[in-house]
PDB file of C-alpha atoms in Angstrom:
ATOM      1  CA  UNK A   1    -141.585-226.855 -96.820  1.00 64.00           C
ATOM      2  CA  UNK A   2    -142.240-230.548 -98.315  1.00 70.00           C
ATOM      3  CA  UNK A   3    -139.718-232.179 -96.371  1.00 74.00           C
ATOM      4  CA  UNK A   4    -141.058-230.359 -93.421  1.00 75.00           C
ATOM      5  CA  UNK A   5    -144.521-231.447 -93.922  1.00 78.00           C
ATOM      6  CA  UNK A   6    -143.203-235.217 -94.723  1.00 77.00           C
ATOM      7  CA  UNK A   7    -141.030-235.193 -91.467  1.00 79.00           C
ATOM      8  CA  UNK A   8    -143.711-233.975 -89.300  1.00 79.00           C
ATOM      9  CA  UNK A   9    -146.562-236.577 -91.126  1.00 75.00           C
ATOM     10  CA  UNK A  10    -143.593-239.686 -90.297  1.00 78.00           C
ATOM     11  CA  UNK A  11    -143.408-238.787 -86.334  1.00 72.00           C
ATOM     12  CA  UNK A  12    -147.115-238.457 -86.176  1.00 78.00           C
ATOM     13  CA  UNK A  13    -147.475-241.801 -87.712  1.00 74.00           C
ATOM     14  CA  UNK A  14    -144.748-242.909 -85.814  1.00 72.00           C
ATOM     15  CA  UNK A  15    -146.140-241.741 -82.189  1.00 69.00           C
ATOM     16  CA  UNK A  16    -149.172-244.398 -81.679  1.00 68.00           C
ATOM     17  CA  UNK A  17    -146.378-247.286 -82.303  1.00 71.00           C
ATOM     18  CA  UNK A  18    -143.921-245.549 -79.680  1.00 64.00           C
ATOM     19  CA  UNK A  19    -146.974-245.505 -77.413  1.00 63.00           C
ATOM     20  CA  UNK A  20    -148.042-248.638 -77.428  1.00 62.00           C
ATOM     21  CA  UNK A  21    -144.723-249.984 -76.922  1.00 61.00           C
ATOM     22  CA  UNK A  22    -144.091-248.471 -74.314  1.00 59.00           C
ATOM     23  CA  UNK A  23    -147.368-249.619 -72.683  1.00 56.00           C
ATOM     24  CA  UNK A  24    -146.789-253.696 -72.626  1.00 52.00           C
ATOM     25  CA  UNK A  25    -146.918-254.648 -68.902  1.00 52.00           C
ATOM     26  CA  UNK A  26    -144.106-256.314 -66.965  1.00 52.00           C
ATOM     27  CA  UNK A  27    -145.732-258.925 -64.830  1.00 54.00           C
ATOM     28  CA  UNK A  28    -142.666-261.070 -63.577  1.00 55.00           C
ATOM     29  CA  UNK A  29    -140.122-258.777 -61.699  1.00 54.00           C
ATOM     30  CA  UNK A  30    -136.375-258.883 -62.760  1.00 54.00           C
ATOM     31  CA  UNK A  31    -134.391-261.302 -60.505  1.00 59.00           C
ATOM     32  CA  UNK A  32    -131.386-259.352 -61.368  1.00 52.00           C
ATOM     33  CA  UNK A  33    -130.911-256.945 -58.415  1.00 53.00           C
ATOM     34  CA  UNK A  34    -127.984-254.579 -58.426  1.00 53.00           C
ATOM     35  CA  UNK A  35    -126.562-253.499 -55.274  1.00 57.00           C
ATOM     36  CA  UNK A  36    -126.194-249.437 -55.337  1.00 54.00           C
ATOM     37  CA  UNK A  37    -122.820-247.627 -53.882  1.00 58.00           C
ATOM     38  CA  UNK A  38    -122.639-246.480 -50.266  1.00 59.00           C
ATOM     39  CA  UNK A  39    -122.277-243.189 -52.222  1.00 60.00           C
ATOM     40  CA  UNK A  40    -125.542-243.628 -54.043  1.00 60.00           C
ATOM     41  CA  UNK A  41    -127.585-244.580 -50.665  1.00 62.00           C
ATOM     42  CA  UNK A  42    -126.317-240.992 -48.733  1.00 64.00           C
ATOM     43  CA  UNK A  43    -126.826-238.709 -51.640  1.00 67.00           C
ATOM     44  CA  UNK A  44    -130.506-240.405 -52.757  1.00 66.00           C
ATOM     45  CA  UNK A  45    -131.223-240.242 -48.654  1.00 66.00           C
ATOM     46  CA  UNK A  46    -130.119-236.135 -48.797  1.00 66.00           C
ATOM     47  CA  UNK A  47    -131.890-235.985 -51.695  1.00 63.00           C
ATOM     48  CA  UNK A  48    -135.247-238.184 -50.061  1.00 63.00           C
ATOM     49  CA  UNK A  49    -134.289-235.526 -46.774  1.00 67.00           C
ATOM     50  CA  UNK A  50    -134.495-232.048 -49.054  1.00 62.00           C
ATOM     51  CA  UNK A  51    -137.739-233.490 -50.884  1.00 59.00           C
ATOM     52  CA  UNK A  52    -139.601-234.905 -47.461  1.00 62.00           C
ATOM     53  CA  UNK A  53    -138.621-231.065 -45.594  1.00 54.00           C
ATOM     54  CA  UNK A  54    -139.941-229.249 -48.623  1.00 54.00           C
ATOM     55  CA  UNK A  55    -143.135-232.320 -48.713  1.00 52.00           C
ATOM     56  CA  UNK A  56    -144.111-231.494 -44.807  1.00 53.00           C
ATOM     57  CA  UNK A  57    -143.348-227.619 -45.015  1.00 52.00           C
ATOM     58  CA  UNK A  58    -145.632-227.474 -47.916  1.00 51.00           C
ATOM     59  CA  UNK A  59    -148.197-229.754 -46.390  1.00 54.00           C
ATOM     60  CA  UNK A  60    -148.375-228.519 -42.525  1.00 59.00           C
ATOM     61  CA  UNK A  61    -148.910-225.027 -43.515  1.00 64.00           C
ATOM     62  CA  UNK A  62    -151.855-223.603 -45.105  1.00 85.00           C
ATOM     63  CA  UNK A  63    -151.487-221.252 -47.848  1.00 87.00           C
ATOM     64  CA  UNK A  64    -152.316-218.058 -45.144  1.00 87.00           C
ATOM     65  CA  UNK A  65    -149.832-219.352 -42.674  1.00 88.00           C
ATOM     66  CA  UNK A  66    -147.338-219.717 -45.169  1.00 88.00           C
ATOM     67  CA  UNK A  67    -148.268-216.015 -46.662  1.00 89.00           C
ATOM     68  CA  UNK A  68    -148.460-214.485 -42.788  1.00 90.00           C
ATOM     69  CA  UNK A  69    -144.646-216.462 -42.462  1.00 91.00           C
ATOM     70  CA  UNK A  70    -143.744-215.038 -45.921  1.00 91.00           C
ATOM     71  CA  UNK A  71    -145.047-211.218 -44.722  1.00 92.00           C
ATOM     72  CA  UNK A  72    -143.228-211.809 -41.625  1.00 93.00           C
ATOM     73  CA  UNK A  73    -139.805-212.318 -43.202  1.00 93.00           C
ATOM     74  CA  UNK A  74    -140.561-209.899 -45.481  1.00 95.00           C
ATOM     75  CA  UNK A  75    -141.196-207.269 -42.922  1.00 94.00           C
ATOM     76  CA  UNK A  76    -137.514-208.329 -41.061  1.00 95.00           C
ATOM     77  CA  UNK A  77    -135.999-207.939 -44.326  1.00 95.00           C
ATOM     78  CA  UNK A  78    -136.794-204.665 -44.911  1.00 94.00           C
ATOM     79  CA  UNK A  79    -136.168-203.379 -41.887  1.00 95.00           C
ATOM     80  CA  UNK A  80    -133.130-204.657 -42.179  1.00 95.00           C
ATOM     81  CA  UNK A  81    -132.798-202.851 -45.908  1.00 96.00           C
ATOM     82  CA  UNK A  82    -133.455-199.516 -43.653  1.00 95.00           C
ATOM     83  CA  UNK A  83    -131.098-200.148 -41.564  1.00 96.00           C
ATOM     84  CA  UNK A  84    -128.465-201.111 -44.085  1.00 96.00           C
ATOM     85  CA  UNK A  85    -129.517-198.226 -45.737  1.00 96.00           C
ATOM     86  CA  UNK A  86    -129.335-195.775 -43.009  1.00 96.00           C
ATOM     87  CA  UNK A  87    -125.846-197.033 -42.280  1.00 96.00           C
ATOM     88  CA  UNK A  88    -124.850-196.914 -46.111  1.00 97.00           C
ATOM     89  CA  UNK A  89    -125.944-192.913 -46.097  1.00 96.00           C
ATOM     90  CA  UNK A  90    -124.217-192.543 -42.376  1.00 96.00           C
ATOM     91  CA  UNK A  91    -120.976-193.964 -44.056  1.00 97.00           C
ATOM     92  CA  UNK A  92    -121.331-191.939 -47.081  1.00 97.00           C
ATOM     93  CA  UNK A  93    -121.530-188.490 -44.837  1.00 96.00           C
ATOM     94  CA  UNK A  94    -118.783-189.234 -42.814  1.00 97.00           C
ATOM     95  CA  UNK A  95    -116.643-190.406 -45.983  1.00 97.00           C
ATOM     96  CA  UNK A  96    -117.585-186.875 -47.675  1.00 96.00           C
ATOM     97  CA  UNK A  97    -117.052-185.374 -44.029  1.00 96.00           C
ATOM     98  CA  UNK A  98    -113.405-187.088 -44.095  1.00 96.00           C
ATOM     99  CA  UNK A  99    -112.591-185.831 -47.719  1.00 96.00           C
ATOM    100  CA  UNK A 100    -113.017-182.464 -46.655  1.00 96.00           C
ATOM    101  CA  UNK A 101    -111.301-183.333 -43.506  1.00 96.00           C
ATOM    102  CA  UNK A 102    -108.585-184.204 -45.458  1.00 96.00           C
ATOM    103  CA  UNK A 103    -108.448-181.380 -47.994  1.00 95.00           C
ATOM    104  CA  UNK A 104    -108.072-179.463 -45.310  1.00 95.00           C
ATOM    105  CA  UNK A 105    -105.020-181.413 -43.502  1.00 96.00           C
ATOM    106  CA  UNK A 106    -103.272-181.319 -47.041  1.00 96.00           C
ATOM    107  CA  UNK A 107    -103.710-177.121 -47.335  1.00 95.00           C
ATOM    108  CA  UNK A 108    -102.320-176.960 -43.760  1.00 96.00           C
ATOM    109  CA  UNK A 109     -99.243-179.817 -44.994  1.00 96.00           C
ATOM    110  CA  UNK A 110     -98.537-177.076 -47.472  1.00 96.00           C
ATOM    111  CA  UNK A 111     -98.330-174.423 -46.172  1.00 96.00           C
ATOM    112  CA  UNK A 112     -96.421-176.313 -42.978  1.00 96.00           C
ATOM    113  CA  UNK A 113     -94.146-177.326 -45.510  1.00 96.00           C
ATOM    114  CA  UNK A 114     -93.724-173.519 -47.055  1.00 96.00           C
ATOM    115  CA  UNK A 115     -93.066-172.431 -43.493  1.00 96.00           C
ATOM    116  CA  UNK A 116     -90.653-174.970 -42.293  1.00 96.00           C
ATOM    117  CA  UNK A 117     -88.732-174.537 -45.715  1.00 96.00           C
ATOM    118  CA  UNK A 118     -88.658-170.913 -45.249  1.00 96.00           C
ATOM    119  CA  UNK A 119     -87.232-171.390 -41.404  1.00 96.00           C
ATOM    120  CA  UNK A 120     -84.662-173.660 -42.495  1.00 96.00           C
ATOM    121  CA  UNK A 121     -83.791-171.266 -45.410  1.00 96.00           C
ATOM    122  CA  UNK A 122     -83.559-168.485 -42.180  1.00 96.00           C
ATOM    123  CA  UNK A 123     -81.873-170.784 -40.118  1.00 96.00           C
ATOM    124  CA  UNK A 124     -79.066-171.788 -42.708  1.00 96.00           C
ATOM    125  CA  UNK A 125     -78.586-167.895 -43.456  1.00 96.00           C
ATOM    126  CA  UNK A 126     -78.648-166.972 -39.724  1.00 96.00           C
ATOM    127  CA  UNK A 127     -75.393-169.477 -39.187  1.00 96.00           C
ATOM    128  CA  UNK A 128     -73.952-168.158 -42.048  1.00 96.00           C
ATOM    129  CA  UNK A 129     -73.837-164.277 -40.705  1.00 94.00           C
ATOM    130  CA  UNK A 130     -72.943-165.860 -37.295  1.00 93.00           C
ATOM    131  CA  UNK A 131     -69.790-167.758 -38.392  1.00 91.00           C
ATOM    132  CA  UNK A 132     -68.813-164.216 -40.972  1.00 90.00           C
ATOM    133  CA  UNK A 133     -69.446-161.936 -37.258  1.00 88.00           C
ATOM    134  CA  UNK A 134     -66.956-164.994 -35.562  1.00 86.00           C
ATOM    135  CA  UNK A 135     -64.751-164.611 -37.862  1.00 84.00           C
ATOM    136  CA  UNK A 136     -64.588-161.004 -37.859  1.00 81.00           C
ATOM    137  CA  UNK A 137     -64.339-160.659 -33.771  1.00 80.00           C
ATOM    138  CA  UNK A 138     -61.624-163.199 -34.245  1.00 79.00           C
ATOM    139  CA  UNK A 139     -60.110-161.758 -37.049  1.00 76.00           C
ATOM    140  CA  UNK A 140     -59.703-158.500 -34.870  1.00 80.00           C
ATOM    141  CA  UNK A 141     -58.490-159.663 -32.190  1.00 81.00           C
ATOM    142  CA  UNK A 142     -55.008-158.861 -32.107  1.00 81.00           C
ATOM    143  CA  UNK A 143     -56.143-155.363 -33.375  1.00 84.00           C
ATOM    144  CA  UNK A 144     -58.444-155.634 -30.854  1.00 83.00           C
ATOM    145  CA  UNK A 145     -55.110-155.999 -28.317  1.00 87.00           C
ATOM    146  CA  UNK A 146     -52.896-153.670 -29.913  1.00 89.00           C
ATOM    147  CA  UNK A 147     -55.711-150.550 -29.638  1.00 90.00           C
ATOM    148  CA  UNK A 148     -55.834-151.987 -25.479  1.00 92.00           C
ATOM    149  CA  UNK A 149     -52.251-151.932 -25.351  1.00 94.00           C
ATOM    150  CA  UNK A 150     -51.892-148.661 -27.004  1.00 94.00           C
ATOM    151  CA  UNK A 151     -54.680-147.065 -24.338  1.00 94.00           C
ATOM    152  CA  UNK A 152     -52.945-148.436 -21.275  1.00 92.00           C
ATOM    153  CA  UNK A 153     -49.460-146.784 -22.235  1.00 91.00           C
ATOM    154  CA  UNK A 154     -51.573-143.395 -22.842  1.00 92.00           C
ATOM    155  CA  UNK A 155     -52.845-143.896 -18.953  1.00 89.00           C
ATOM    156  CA  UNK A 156     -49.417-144.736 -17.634  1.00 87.00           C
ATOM    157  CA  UNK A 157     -48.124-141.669 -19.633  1.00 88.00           C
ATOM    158  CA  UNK A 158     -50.652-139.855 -18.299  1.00 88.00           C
ATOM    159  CA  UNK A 159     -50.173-141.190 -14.616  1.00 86.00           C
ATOM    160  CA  UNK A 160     -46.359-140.186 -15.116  1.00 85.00           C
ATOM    161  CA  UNK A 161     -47.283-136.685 -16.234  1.00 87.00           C
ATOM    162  CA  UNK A 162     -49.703-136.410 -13.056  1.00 84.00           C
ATOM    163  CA  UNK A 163     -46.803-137.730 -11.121  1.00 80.00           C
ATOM    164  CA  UNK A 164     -47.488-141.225 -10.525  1.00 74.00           C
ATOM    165  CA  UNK A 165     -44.498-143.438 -10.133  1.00 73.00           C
ATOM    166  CA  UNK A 166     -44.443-147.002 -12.963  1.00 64.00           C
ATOM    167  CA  UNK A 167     -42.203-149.354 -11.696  1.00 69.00           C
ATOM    168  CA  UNK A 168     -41.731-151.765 -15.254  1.00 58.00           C
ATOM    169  CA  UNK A 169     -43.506-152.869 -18.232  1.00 62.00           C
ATOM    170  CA  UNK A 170     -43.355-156.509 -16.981  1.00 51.00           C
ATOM    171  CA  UNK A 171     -45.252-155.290 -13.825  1.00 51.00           C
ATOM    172  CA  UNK A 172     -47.295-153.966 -16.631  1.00 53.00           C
ATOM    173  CA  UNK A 173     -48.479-157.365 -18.029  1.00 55.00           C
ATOM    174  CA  UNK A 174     -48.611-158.778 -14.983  1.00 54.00           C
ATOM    175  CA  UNK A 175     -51.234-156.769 -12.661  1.00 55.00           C
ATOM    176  CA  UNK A 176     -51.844-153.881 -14.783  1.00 55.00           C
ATOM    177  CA  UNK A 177     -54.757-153.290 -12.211  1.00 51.00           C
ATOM    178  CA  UNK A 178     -52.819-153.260  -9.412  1.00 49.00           C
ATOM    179  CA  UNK A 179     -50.427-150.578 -10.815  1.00 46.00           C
ATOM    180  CA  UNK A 180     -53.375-148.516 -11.867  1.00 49.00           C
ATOM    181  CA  UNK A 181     -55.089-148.470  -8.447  1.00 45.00           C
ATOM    182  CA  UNK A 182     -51.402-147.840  -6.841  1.00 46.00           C
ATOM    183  CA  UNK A 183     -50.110-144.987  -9.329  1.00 47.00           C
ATOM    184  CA  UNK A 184     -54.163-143.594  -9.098  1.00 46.00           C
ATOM    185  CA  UNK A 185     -53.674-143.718  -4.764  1.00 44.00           C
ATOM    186  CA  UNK A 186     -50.235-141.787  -4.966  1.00 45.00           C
ATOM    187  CA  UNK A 187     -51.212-138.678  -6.927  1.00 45.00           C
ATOM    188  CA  UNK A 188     -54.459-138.576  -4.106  1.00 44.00           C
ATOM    189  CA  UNK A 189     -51.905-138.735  -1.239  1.00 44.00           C
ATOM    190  CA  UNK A 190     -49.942-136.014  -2.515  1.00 42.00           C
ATOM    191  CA  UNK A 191     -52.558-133.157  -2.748  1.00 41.00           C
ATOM    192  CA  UNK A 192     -53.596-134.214   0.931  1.00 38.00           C
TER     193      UNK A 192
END
């Protein structure tokens, strides 16, 4: 607290000496001049520019022109705010309308992908009984044959026993229709 009060009493003392100092008059100008940068000149000149703009905006208009220009902008900016804000709640609707939108698409991409699974699990088991039913028509084939062969030697034995002439079993392979339709004419022409 005592070298508090002793600083503070020294810089009070101090001041009037600092003052009058400071006060002693200049009355021959320096001959010294220094010449400032190019640099210097532009930036105090934008700096003289910003200060002269603000100078003659502040003088020209009076304090209710400047508060009607003030109300003015202030009335643009918030309609502009209400716009901004309109759009801002527009966006947000449509973003909440697209979420839905799109937990929607992703139910239907489910169950799309369930059904197109299942298809191709129908689709793989189809080919599988087809080539099994291929297989089996081709595996009877030459059963298939042998029970054809075996019925058209029971019709020519049955032709022969109605009377109906067979000329050979090479005729047989041959036109076995032909010998059918000949041996079925002959027994017709005989009971005329």
């Amino acid at each position: 607290m005592k070298s508090n009060k002793k600083t503070i009493f020294i810089l009070i003392s101090l001041m009037p000496i600092f003052l009058l100092s400071n006060c002693v008059s200049v009355q021959e100008p320096p001959r010294v001049a220094v010449r400032p940068d190019s640099t210097e000149i532009q930036q105090s000149a934008s700096v003289a520019k910003r200060f002269q703009e603000s100078a003659s905006q502040i003088q020209n208009p009076t304090v209710v022109a400047s508060a009607m220009e003030l109300s003015k902008k202030h009335v643009i900016l918030s309609e502009q705010v209400a716009v901004l804000r309109q759009q801002n709640k527009d966006l947000i609707v449509q973003k909440q309308q697209l979420k839905d939108q799109v937990v929607a698409l992703e139910a239907q991409l489910r169950q799309m992908q369930k059904e197109l699974t299942e298809a191709n699990d129908l689709l793989i088991t189809m080919r599988i009984e087809l080539n099994n039913w291929k297989v089996d028509i081709l595996g009877f084939r030459d059963e298939i044959r042998n029970a054809e062969t075996a019925q058209l030697e029971a019709l020519f034995k049955i032709l022969k026993v109605l009377g109906g002439e067979v000329k050979t079993k090479s005729a047989q392979a041959e036109d076995t229709s032909s010998t059918t339709v000949a041996s079925l004419s002959k027994p017709g022409q005989s009971e005329n």
